[in-house]
CSV table of C-alpha atoms and ligand atoms in Angstrom, one decimal:
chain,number,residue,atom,x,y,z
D,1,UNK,CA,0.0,0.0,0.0
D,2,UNK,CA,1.5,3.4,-1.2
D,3,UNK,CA,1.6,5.8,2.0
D,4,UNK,CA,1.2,9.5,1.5
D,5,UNK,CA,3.5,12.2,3.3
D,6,UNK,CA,1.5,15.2,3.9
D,7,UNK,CA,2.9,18.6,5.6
D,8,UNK,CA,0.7,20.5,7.4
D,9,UNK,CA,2.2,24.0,8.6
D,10,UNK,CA,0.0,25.7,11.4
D,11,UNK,CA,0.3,29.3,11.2
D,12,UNK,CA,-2.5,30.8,12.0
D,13,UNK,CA,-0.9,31.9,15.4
D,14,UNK,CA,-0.6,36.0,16.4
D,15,UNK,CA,2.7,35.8,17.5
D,16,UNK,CA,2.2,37.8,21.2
D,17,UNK,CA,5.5,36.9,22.3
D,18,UNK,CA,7.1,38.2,19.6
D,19,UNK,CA,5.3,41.4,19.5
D,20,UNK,CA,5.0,44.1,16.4
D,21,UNK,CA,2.5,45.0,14.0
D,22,UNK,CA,2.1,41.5,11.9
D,23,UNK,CA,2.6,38.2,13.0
D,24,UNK,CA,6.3,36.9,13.1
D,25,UNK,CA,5.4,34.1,10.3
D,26,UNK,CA,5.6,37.3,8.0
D,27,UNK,CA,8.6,39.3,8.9
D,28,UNK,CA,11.3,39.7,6.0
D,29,UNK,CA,14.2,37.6,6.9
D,30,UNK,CA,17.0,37.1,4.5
D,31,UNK,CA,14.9,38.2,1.4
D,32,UNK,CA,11.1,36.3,2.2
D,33,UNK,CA,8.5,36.4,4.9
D,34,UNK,CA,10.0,33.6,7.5
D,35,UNK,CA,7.6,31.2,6.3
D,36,UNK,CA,8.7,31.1,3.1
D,37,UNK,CA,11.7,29.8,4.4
D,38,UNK,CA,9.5,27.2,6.6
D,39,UNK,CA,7.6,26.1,3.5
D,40,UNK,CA,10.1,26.2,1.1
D,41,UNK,CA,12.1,23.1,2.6
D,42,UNK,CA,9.3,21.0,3.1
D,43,UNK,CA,8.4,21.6,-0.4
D,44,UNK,CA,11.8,20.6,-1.3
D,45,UNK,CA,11.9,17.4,0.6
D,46,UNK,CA,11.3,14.5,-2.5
D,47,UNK,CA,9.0,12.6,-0.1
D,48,UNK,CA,6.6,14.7,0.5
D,49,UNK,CA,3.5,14.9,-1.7
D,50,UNK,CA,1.8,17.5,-0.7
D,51,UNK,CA,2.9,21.0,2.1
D,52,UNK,CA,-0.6,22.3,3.5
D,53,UNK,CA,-0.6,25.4,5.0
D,54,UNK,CA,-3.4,26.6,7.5
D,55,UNK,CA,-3.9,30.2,8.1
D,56,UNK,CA,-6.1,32.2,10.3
D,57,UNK,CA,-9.4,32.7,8.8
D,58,UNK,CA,-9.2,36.0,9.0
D,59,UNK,CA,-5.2,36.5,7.8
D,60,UNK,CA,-4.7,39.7,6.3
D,61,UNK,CA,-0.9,39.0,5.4
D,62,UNK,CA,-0.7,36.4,3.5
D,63,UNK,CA,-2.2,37.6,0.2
D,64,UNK,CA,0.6,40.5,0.0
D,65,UNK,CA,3.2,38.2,-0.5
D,66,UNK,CA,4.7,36.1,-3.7
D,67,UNK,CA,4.9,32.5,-2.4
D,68,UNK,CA,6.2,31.0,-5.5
D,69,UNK,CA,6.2,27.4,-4.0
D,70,UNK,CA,4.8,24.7,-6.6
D,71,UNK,CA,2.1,22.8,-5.0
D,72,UNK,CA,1.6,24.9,-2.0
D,73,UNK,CA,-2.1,24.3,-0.8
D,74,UNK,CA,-3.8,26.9,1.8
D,75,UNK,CA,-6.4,26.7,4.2
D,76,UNK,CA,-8.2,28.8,6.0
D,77,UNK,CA,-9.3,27.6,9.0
D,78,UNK,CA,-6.6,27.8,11.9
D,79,UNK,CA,-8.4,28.2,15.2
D,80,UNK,CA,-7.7,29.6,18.6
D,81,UNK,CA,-5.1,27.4,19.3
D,82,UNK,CA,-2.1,25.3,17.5
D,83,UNK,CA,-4.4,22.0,18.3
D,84,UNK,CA,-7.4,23.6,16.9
D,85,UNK,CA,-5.3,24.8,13.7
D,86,UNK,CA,-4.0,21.3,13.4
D,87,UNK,CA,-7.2,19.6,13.7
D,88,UNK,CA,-9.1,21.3,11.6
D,89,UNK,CA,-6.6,21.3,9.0
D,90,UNK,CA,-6.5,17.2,9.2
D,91,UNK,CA,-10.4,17.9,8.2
D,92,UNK,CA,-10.2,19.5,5.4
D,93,UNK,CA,-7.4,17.5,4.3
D,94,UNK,CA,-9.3,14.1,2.8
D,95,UNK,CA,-6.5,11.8,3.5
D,96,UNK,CA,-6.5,8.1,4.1
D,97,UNK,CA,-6.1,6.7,8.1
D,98,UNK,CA,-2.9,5.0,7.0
D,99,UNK,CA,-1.1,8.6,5.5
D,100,UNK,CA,1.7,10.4,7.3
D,101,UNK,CA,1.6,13.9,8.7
D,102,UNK,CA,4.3,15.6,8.9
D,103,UNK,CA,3.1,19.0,11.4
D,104,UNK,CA,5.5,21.5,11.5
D,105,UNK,CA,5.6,24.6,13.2
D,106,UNK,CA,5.7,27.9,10.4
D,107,UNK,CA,8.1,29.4,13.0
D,108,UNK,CA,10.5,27.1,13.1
D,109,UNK,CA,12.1,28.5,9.6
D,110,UNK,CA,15.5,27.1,9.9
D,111,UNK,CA,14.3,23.6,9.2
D,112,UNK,CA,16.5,21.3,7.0
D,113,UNK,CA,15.7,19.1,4.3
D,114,UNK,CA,18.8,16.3,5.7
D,115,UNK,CA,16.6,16.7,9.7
D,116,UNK,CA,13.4,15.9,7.9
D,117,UNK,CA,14.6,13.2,5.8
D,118,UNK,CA,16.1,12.0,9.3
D,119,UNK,CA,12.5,11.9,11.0
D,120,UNK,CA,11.2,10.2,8.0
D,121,UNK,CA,14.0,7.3,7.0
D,122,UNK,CA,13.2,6.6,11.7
D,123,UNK,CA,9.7,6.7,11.7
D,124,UNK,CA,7.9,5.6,7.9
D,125,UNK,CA,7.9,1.5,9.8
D,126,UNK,CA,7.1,3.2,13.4
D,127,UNK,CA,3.2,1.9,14.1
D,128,UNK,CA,3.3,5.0,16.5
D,129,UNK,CA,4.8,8.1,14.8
D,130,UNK,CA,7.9,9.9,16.2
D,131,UNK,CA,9.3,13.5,16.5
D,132,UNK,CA,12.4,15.5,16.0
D,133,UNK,CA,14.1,16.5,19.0
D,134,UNK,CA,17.1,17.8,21.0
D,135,UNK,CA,18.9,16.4,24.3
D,136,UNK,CA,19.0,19.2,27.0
D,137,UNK,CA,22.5,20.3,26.5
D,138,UNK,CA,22.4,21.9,29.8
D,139,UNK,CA,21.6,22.0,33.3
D,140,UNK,CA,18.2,22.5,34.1
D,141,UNK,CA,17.1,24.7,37.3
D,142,UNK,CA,13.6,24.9,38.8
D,143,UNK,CA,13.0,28.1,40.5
D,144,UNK,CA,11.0,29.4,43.1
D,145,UNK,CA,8.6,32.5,43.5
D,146,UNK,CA,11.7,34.7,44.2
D,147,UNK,CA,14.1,33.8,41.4
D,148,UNK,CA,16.2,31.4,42.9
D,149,UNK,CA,17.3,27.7,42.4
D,150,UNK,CA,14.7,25.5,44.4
D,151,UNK,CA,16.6,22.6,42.5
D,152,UNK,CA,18.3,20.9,40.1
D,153,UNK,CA,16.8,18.1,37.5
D,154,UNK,CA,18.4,15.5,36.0
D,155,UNK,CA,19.6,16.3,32.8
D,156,UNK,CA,19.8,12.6,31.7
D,157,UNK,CA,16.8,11.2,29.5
D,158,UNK,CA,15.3,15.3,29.0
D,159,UNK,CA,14.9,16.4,25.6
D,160,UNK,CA,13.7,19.3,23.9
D,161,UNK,CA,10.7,19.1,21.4
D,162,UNK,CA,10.6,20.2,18.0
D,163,UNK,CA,8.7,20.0,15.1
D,164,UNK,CA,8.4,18.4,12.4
D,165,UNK,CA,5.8,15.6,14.1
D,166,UNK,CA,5.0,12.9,12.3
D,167,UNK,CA,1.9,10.9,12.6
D,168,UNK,CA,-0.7,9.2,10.8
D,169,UNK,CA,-3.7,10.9,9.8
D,170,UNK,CA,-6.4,8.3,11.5
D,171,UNK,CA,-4.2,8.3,15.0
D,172,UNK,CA,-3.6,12.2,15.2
D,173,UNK,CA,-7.2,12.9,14.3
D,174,UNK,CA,-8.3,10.1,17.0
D,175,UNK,CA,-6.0,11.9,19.7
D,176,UNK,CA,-6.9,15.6,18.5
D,177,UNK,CA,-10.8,14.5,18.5
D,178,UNK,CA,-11.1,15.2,22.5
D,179,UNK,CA,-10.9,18.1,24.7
D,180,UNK,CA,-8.0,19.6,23.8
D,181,UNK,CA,-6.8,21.3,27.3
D,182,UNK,CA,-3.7,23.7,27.6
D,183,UNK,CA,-1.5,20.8,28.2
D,184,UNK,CA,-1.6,19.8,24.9
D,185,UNK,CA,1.2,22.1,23.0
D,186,UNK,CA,2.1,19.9,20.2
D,187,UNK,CA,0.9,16.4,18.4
D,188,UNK,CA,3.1,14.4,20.6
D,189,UNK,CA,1.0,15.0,24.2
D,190,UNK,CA,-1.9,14.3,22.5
D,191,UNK,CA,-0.4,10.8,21.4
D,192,UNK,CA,0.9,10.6,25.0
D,193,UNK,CA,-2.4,11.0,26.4
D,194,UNK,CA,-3.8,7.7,24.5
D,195,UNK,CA,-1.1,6.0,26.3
D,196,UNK,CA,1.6,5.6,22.9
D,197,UNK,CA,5.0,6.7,22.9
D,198,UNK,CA,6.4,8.6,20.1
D,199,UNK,CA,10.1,7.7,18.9
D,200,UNK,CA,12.3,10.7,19.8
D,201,UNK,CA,14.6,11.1,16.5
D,202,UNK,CA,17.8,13.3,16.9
D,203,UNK,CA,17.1,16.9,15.4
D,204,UNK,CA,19.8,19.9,15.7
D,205,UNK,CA,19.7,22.9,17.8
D,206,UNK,CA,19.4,25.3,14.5
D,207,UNK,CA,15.6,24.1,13.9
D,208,UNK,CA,14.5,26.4,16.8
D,209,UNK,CA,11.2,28.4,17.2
D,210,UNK,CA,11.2,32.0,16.4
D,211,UNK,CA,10.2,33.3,19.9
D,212,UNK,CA,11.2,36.7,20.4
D,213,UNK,CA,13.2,39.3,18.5
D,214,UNK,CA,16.2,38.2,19.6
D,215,UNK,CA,15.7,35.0,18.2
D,216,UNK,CA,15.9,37.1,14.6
D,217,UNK,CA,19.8,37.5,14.1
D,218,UNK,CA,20.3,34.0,14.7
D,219,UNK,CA,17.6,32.6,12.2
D,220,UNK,CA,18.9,35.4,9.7
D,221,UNK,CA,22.5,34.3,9.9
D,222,UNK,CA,21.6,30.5,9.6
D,223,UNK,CA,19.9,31.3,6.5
D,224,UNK,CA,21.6,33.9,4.9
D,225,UNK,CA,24.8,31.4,5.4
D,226,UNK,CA,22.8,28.4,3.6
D,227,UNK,CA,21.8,30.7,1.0
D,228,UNK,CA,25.5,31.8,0.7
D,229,UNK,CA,26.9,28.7,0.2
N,1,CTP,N1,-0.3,28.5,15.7
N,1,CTP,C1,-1.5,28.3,15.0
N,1,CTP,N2,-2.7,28.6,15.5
N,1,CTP,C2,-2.8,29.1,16.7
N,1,CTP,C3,-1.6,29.3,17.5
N,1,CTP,C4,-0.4,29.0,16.9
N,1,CTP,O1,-1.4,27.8,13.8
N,1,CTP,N3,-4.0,29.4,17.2
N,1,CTP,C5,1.0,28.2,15.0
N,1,CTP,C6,1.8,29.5,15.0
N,1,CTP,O2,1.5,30.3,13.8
N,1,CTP,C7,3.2,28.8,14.9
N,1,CTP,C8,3.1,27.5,15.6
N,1,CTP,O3,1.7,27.3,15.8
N,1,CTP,O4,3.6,28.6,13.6
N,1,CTP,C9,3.8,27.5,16.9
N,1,CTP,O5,3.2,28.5,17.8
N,1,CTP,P1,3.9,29.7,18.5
N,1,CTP,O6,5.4,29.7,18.2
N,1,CTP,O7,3.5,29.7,19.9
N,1,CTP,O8,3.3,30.9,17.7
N,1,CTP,P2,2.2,32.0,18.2
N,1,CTP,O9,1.2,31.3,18.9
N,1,CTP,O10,1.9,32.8,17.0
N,1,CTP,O11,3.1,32.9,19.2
N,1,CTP,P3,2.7,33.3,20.7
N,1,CTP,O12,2.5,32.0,21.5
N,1,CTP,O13,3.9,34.1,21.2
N,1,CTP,O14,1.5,34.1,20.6
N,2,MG,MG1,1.6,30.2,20.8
């Protein structure tokens, strides 16, 4: 049976964090709105078929831009929160239980095409799905109230999350289909919470989230050196 790799890109998100008069998927950063960059890779991974992206119903952004990516399909219906986005994206999507998602955050524009073709080569045999993520390379500290160490954590088995996710449609439907509370921040808790576990594939620290401004000269300088060279 042939399995289809879909991308869906959530982005219908206001960036609050970030701040500033549009949201941070369309600041210019090294030439294109940041989700070009986002959008572009996954279009340029060969085994994906098809890079979805879901904006806000009522985007006023995207329209002024030139997307120039073959294929790209867009929806409209992003919803309060990244779950909502997600789910009813997988919708409107009319694929097959059996097909692989691929969700991937539009932030997160410093993506690689060698990181996804990572997640996929581990997970396209996993009967759960898996993630791309990061060891904690440092300590980690709780604090209290006052801003100071209440304690340390052990490093050891902690990872950081990242996107993309990859599921299959029926099971990530199934797990986005219930109340969808604040503790669910990405496609992996909501696995979690049907009692699976999702592989954990080895990402890079480049694939971050754009955040906060400051996360801006970093993105720009990883892309501005792949375009470069
Ligand atoms: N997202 C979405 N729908 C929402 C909220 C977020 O599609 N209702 C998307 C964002 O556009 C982003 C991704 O989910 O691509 C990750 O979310 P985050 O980095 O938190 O972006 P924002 O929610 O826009 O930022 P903030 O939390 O600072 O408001
Ligand atoms: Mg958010």
């Amino acid at each position: 049976m042939t399995q289809r790799f879909v991308a869906l890109v959530p982005a219908a998100g206001s960036g609050s964090r970030f701040g500033g008069p549009s949201p941070k998927q369309y600041l210019q950063l090294s030439g294109r709105p940041l989700m070009w960059h986002t959008l572009r890779t996954l279009a340029s991974v060969p085994a994906i078929d098809r890079v979805v992206v879901v904006l806000s119903p009522s985007d006023e952004w995207f329209d002024d831009f030139e997307w120039d990516i073959p294929g790209l399909e867009v929806l409209r219906v992003g919803g309060a929160t990244r779950a909502q986005t997600v789910a009813s994206g997988l919708a409107n999507l009319g694929l097959g239980a059996r097909d692989w998602v691929l969700v991937h955050d539009a932030a997160r524009c410093c993506l690689s095409v060698a990181a996804v073709e990572r997640l996929i080569a581990e997970v396209a045999d996993d009967e759960v799905g898996g993630l791309l993520a990061v060891p904690v390379p440092d300590t980690v500290k709780r604090s209290d109230a006052g801003g100071r160490v209440s304690s340390t954590l052990a490093r050891s088995g902690l990872w950081l999350a990242q996107t993309p996710q990859m599921f299959r449609a029926g099971l990530l439907t199934d797990s986005l289909s219930g109340r969808l509370d604040e503790s669910v921040t990405d496609e992996a808790s909501a696995i979690e919470r049907m009692g699976l576990r999702p592989r954990l594939v080895e990402g890079d620290a480049a694939n971050f989230k754009v955040t906060w401004p400051r996360d801006l000269t970093l993105a720009r300088a990883i892309l501005d050196a792949r375009k470069g060279g």
